[in-house]
Short mmCIF file of C-alpha atoms in Angstrom, two decimals:
data_model
loop_
_atom_site.label_atom_id
_atom_site.label_comp_id
_atom_site.label_asym_id
_atom_site.label_seq_id
_atom_site.Cartn_x
_atom_site.Cartn_y
_atom_site.Cartn_z
CA MET A 1 171.99 -22.01 44.68
CA ARG A 2 170.16 -23.33 41.63
CA THR A 3 170.41 -21.52 38.34
CA SER A 4 167.30 -19.81 36.99
CA ARG A 5 165.17 -21.76 34.57
CA ALA A 6 163.07 -20.47 31.69
CA ALA A 7 159.82 -22.23 32.53
CA LEU A 8 157.61 -21.29 35.45
CA ALA A 9 155.34 -23.62 37.37
CA LEU A 10 152.31 -21.88 38.86
CA PRO A 11 149.91 -23.00 41.63
CA LEU A 12 146.72 -24.25 40.03
CA ALA A 13 144.64 -21.81 42.08
CA LEU A 14 146.64 -18.92 40.62
CA VAL A 15 146.24 -20.32 37.12
CA ALA A 16 142.46 -20.21 37.58
CA VAL A 17 142.59 -16.59 38.71
CA LEU A 18 144.65 -15.63 35.67
CA GLY A 19 142.02 -17.18 33.41
CA LEU A 20 144.09 -20.06 32.14
CA SER A 21 142.42 -23.33 31.24
CA ALA A 22 140.80 -25.06 34.20
CA CYS A 23 142.36 -28.23 35.56
CA SER A 24 140.52 -31.27 36.71
CA GLY A 25 141.12 -32.55 40.24
CA ASP A 26 141.96 -30.64 43.40
CA ALA A 27 144.18 -27.59 43.09
CA ALA A 28 144.92 -27.13 46.78
CA PRO A 29 146.63 -29.74 48.96
CA GLU A 30 143.83 -31.54 50.79
CA GLU A 31 143.91 -34.89 52.44
CA THR A 32 142.02 -37.83 51.02
CA THR A 33 141.73 -41.50 51.75
CA SER A 34 141.14 -42.55 48.18
CA ALA A 35 140.14 -46.16 47.73
CA SER A 36 141.86 -46.23 44.36
CA THR A 37 145.34 -46.38 45.83
CA SER A 38 147.71 -48.35 43.64
CA VAL A 39 151.22 -48.96 44.89
CA GLU A 40 153.82 -50.84 42.92
CA THR A 41 157.06 -52.28 44.18
CA PRO A 42 159.91 -52.97 41.77
CA ASP A 43 160.83 -56.32 43.29
CA THR A 44 158.50 -59.14 42.26
CA GLU A 45 160.71 -62.04 43.27
CA GLU A 46 160.42 -63.66 46.67
CA THR A 47 163.42 -63.27 48.92
CA PRO A 48 164.24 -65.84 51.60
CA ALA A 49 163.80 -64.44 55.11
CA GLU A 50 167.45 -64.90 56.04
CA GLU A 51 168.64 -63.13 52.89
CA ALA A 52 166.17 -60.28 53.47
CA GLU A 53 167.54 -59.76 56.95
CA THR A 54 171.07 -59.60 55.56
CA GLU A 55 170.20 -57.06 52.85
CA ALA A 56 167.94 -54.85 54.96
CA GLU A 57 169.28 -51.38 55.70
CA PRO A 58 169.99 -50.89 59.40
CA ALA A 59 168.28 -48.01 61.15
CA ALA A 60 170.32 -44.83 61.12
CA THR A 61 169.92 -44.78 64.88
CA GLY A 62 167.99 -46.60 67.57
CA ASP A 63 166.30 -43.60 69.18
CA LYS A 64 163.29 -41.54 68.14
CA PRO A 65 162.52 -38.33 70.03
CA ALA A 66 159.06 -38.16 71.62
CA TRP A 67 157.98 -35.36 69.27
CA ALA A 68 158.86 -37.25 66.08
CA ALA A 69 156.20 -38.96 63.98
CA SER A 70 158.67 -41.55 62.69
CA ASN A 71 162.30 -42.55 62.36
CA GLU A 72 161.56 -45.61 60.23
CA VAL A 73 164.08 -46.60 57.58
CA VAL A 74 162.23 -47.89 54.50
CA GLY A 75 163.31 -48.29 50.91
CA THR A 76 166.61 -48.63 49.07
CA LYS A 77 169.34 -46.23 50.12
CA LEU A 78 170.35 -43.71 47.45
CA GLY A 79 173.07 -42.11 49.56
CA THR A 80 173.85 -39.79 52.46
CA ALA A 81 174.07 -36.01 52.58
CA GLU A 82 176.51 -35.23 55.39
CA GLY A 83 176.77 -31.95 57.27
CA ASP A 84 178.57 -30.78 60.38
CA GLY A 85 176.95 -32.77 63.17
CA PHE A 86 174.15 -34.33 61.13
CA THR A 87 173.41 -36.64 58.22
CA VAL A 88 170.37 -37.12 56.00
CA ASP A 89 170.06 -40.62 54.57
CA ILE A 90 167.88 -40.69 51.46
CA TYR A 91 165.92 -43.77 50.38
CA GLN A 92 163.85 -44.60 47.31
CA VAL A 93 160.80 -46.38 48.68
CA SER A 94 158.19 -47.41 46.09
CA THR A 95 156.21 -46.27 43.08
CA ALA A 96 152.49 -45.56 42.81
CA VAL A 97 149.93 -44.05 40.46
CA ALA A 98 148.72 -40.49 41.09
CA THR A 99 145.14 -40.51 42.33
CA LYS A 100 144.48 -36.83 41.69
CA THR A 101 145.84 -33.71 40.03
CA GLY A 102 148.98 -32.17 41.49
CA GLN A 103 149.30 -28.69 42.95
CA PHE A 104 151.00 -26.85 40.07
CA ALA A 105 150.45 -26.12 36.40
CA ASP A 106 152.76 -24.97 33.63
CA GLU A 107 152.47 -21.61 31.90
CA SER A 108 149.81 -22.95 29.55
CA GLY A 109 147.62 -24.02 32.48
CA LYS A 110 148.27 -27.74 32.07
CA PRO A 111 148.83 -29.59 35.38
CA ILE A 112 152.31 -30.98 35.88
CA LEU A 113 150.91 -34.12 37.54
CA ASN A 114 147.65 -35.77 36.50
CA PRO A 115 145.65 -38.77 37.74
CA GLY A 116 147.28 -41.93 36.42
CA ASP A 117 150.79 -40.48 36.21
CA PRO A 118 153.55 -42.60 37.80
CA ILE A 119 155.04 -41.16 40.99
CA VAL A 120 157.84 -42.32 43.29
CA PHE A 121 158.15 -42.04 47.07
CA VAL A 122 161.40 -41.14 48.82
CA ASN A 123 162.19 -41.12 52.54
CA TYR A 124 164.54 -38.74 54.37
CA VAL A 125 166.13 -39.77 57.69
CA LEU A 126 167.82 -36.97 59.64
CA THR A 127 170.28 -38.11 62.35
CA ASN A 128 172.13 -36.05 64.93
CA THR A 129 175.72 -37.28 64.59
CA GLY A 130 177.18 -34.62 66.87
CA ASP A 131 177.91 -34.56 70.60
CA ALA A 132 175.33 -31.91 71.54
CA ASP A 133 171.57 -31.54 71.29
CA LEU A 134 170.33 -30.22 67.96
CA PRO A 135 167.37 -27.83 68.44
CA LEU A 136 165.10 -27.64 65.42
CA THR A 137 162.24 -25.47 64.15
CA TYR A 138 158.95 -26.72 62.71
CA SER A 139 160.64 -27.21 59.33
CA ILE A 140 163.06 -29.76 60.92
CA VAL A 141 165.16 -30.21 57.76
CA GLY A 142 164.38 -29.13 54.23
CA VAL A 143 165.12 -31.32 51.19
CA ASP A 144 164.66 -29.96 47.67
CA ALA A 145 164.70 -32.83 45.16
CA ARG A 146 164.97 -32.03 41.45
CA TYR A 147 165.75 -34.05 38.36
CA ALA A 148 168.63 -32.75 36.28
CA ASP A 149 166.19 -32.01 33.44
CA TRP A 150 163.44 -30.46 35.62
CA PRO A 151 162.31 -27.48 33.52
CA TYR A 152 160.61 -25.33 36.19
CA MET A 153 161.93 -22.79 38.66
CA GLN A 154 159.73 -24.19 41.42
CA GLY A 155 160.40 -27.53 43.06
CA MET A 156 158.88 -30.76 41.82
CA ASP A 157 155.14 -31.28 42.19
CA SER A 158 153.62 -33.92 44.48
CA ILE A 159 150.34 -35.67 45.25
CA VAL A 160 148.68 -35.10 48.63
CA ASP A 161 146.93 -38.37 49.51
CA ASN A 162 147.15 -39.98 52.96
CA ALA A 163 146.31 -43.41 51.59
CA LEU A 164 149.29 -43.30 49.23
CA PHE A 165 151.65 -42.30 52.04
CA GLU A 166 150.34 -45.05 54.32
CA ALA A 167 150.75 -47.65 51.59
CA ALA A 168 154.33 -46.49 51.01
CA GLY A 169 155.09 -46.69 54.74
CA VAL A 170 156.28 -43.09 55.08
CA VAL A 171 154.91 -40.02 56.85
CA ASP A 172 154.55 -36.65 55.17
CA SER A 173 155.20 -34.65 58.35
CA PRO A 174 158.15 -35.31 60.68
CA ILE A 175 156.39 -33.90 63.76
CA ALA A 176 153.76 -35.96 65.58
CA PRO A 177 150.44 -34.18 66.26
CA GLY A 178 150.26 -32.50 69.66
CA SER A 179 154.03 -32.37 70.11
CA GLY A 180 154.11 -28.84 71.45
CA GLU A 181 156.17 -25.96 70.19
CA ALA A 182 159.68 -25.43 68.82
CA PRO A 183 162.47 -25.89 69.54
CA PHE A 184 162.23 -29.63 68.90
CA VAL A 185 165.37 -31.18 70.35
CA LEU A 186 167.14 -33.98 68.49
CA ALA A 187 169.59 -35.52 70.95
CA PRO A 188 172.90 -37.10 69.85
CA GLY A 189 172.17 -40.41 68.12
CA GLN A 190 168.48 -39.69 67.58
CA SER A 191 166.73 -39.71 64.19
CA VAL A 192 163.55 -38.39 62.63
CA ALA A 193 162.12 -39.31 59.22
CA TYR A 194 159.59 -38.10 56.70
CA GLY A 195 158.89 -38.70 53.03
CA GLU A 196 157.49 -37.16 49.87
CA ASN A 197 156.54 -38.12 46.33
CA PHE A 198 157.12 -36.67 42.90
CA LYS A 199 157.02 -37.71 39.24
CA HIS A 200 158.75 -41.04 38.60
CA GLN A 201 161.46 -40.83 35.95
CA PRO A 202 163.41 -44.10 36.16
CA GLY A 203 167.07 -43.79 35.25
CA SER A 204 167.08 -40.04 35.77
CA PRO A 205 169.91 -38.23 37.60
CA ILE A 206 168.55 -36.26 40.54
CA GLU A 207 169.95 -33.73 42.99
CA PHE A 208 168.84 -33.52 46.62
CA GLU A 209 169.67 -30.17 48.22
CA VAL A 210 169.48 -30.36 52.02
CA THR A 211 169.09 -27.28 54.20
CA LEU A 212 169.27 -27.45 57.98
CA THR A 213 168.79 -24.29 60.03
CA PRO A 214 168.78 -24.96 63.78
CA ALA A 215 166.44 -23.19 66.18
CA ASP A 216 167.42 -20.63 68.77
CA ALA A 217 166.12 -20.72 72.37
CA ALA A 218 162.82 -19.16 71.25
CA GLY A 219 162.28 -21.76 68.54
CA ASP A 220 163.04 -19.36 65.69
CA LEU A 221 165.44 -20.02 62.83
CA ASP A 222 169.08 -19.34 63.72
CA HIS A 223 170.29 -18.32 60.25
CA ASP A 224 173.88 -17.90 61.44
CA LEU A 225 174.09 -21.69 61.88
CA ARG A 226 172.41 -22.59 58.57
CA GLN A 227 174.03 -25.45 56.63
CA GLU A 228 173.47 -26.56 53.04
CA VAL A 229 174.67 -29.90 51.70
CA ALA A 230 173.74 -31.93 48.63
CA LEU A 231 173.53 -35.46 47.29
CA SER A 232 173.60 -36.50 43.64
CA ALA A 233 171.91 -39.82 42.84
CA THR A 234 169.87 -41.63 40.19
CA ILE A 235 166.23 -42.65 40.57
CA ALA A 236 165.70 -46.31 39.72
#
């Protein structure tokens, strides 16, 4: 478990209720297709096609379950968090510029993320490496990413913008719309992927805490089988 931190990040809506200074931008996570999307990629040099094929990361697995929105492997691999019967490969994808205000503010009422701030996208690929089906709940797998110097008790803030996610080539939800109800079965060798964004701090050590709690027959969390694993890496 993480140690307690002195600072407290508050939802912007709660800040408004408490009478703190108002924040520009949206306080609640709503989807937008902003035309001001700006995505940057760190590599500006052209790479010959043959060399690109050699350096490309292979897919964690060939199969995607019917309920999954994606199992695409994109980005540069930061490492693998390995549990009993599963792995989560973590990739740094691309950087972008925040198009709106984030969802949290500090104790003074100042938003943690503001329009124009640099953000980075990461992609998580969960693979069933066991010999049996892995039943999952709607949460699929949880990943809590935090920089070593993150000063808030809450997790890192993010920008909710469909256009940014599409430009990065990642999905923000691992479950495809209309996929029915839990349990969502991940068969041996199958993978599912989803991504997120947060403040870009190049060169910063970061910890990814992965929590996987399988589903029982009713699709509820089976806490007796909960696993927690972690990966330490550095954001480029």
